[in-house]
Short mmCIF file of C-alpha atoms in Angstrom, two decimals:
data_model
loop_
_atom_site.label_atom_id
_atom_site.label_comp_id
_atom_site.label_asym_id
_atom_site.label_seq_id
_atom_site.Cartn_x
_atom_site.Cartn_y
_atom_site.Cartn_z
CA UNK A 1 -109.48 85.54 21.32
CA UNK A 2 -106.92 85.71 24.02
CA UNK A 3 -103.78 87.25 23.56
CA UNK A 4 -100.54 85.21 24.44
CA UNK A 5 -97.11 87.13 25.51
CA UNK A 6 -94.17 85.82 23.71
CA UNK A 7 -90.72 86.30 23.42
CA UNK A 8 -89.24 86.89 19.87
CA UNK A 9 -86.14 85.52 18.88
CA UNK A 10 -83.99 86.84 15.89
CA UNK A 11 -81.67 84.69 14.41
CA UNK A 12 -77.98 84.86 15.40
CA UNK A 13 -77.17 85.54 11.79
CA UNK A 14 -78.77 88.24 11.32
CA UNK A 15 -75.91 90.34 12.70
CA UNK A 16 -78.24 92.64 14.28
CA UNK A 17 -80.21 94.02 11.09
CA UNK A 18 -83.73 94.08 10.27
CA UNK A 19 -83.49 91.50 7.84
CA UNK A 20 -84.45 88.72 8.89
CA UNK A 21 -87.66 86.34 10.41
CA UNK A 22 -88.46 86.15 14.00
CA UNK A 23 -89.13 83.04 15.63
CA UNK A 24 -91.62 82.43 18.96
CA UNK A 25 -93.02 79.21 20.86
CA UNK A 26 -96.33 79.50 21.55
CA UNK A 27 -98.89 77.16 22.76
CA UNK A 28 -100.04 76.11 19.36
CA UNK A 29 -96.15 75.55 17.84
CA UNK A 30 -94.19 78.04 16.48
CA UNK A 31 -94.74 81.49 15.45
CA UNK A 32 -92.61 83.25 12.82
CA UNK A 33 -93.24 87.04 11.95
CA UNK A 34 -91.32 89.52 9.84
CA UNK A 35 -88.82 91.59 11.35
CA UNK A 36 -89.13 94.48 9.29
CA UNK A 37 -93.10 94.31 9.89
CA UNK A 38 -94.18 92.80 13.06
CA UNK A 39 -97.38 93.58 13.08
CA UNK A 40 -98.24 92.80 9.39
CA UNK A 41 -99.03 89.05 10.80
CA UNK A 42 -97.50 85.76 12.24
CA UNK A 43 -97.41 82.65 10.75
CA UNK A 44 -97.99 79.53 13.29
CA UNK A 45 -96.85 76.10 12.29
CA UNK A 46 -96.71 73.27 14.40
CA UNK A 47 -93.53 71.98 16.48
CA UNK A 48 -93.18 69.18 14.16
CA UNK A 49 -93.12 71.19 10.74
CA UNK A 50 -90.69 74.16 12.31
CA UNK A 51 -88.16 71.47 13.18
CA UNK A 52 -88.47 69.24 9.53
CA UNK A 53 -88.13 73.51 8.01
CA UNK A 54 -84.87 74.53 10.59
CA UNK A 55 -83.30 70.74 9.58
CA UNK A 56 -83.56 71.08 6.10
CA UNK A 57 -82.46 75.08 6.23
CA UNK A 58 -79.11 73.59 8.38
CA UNK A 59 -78.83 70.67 5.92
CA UNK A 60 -78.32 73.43 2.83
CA UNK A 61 -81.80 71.96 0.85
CA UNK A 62 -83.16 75.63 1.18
CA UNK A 63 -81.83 78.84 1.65
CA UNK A 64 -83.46 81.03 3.42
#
């Protein structure tokens, strides 16, 4: 298996903490990982199924 490079990406309201998801495009979608355990394992969903999860999280249907 190749390895990819990617950039993580906290969310802005996290303030800074450890608390939170982090969020990377890569070429199959979107990866999401846990902050406070980065290596424990991503989670890759496509394009499509990140943006229907971030629209329903802005929306107030889930809290996350």
């Amino acid at each position: 298996m190749t390895e990819v490079l990617v950039t993580w990406r906290k969310s802005s309201r996290s303030g800074g903490a450890n608390q939170c998801v982090e969020c990377a495009v890569v070429p199959a979608g979107r990866a999401v990982r846990d902050s406070k355990a980065p290596t424990a394992g991503t989670l890759v969903v496509p394009v499509a199924a990140f943006a229907r999860l971030v629209e329903t999280v802005k929306a107030g249907v889930r809290d996350v």
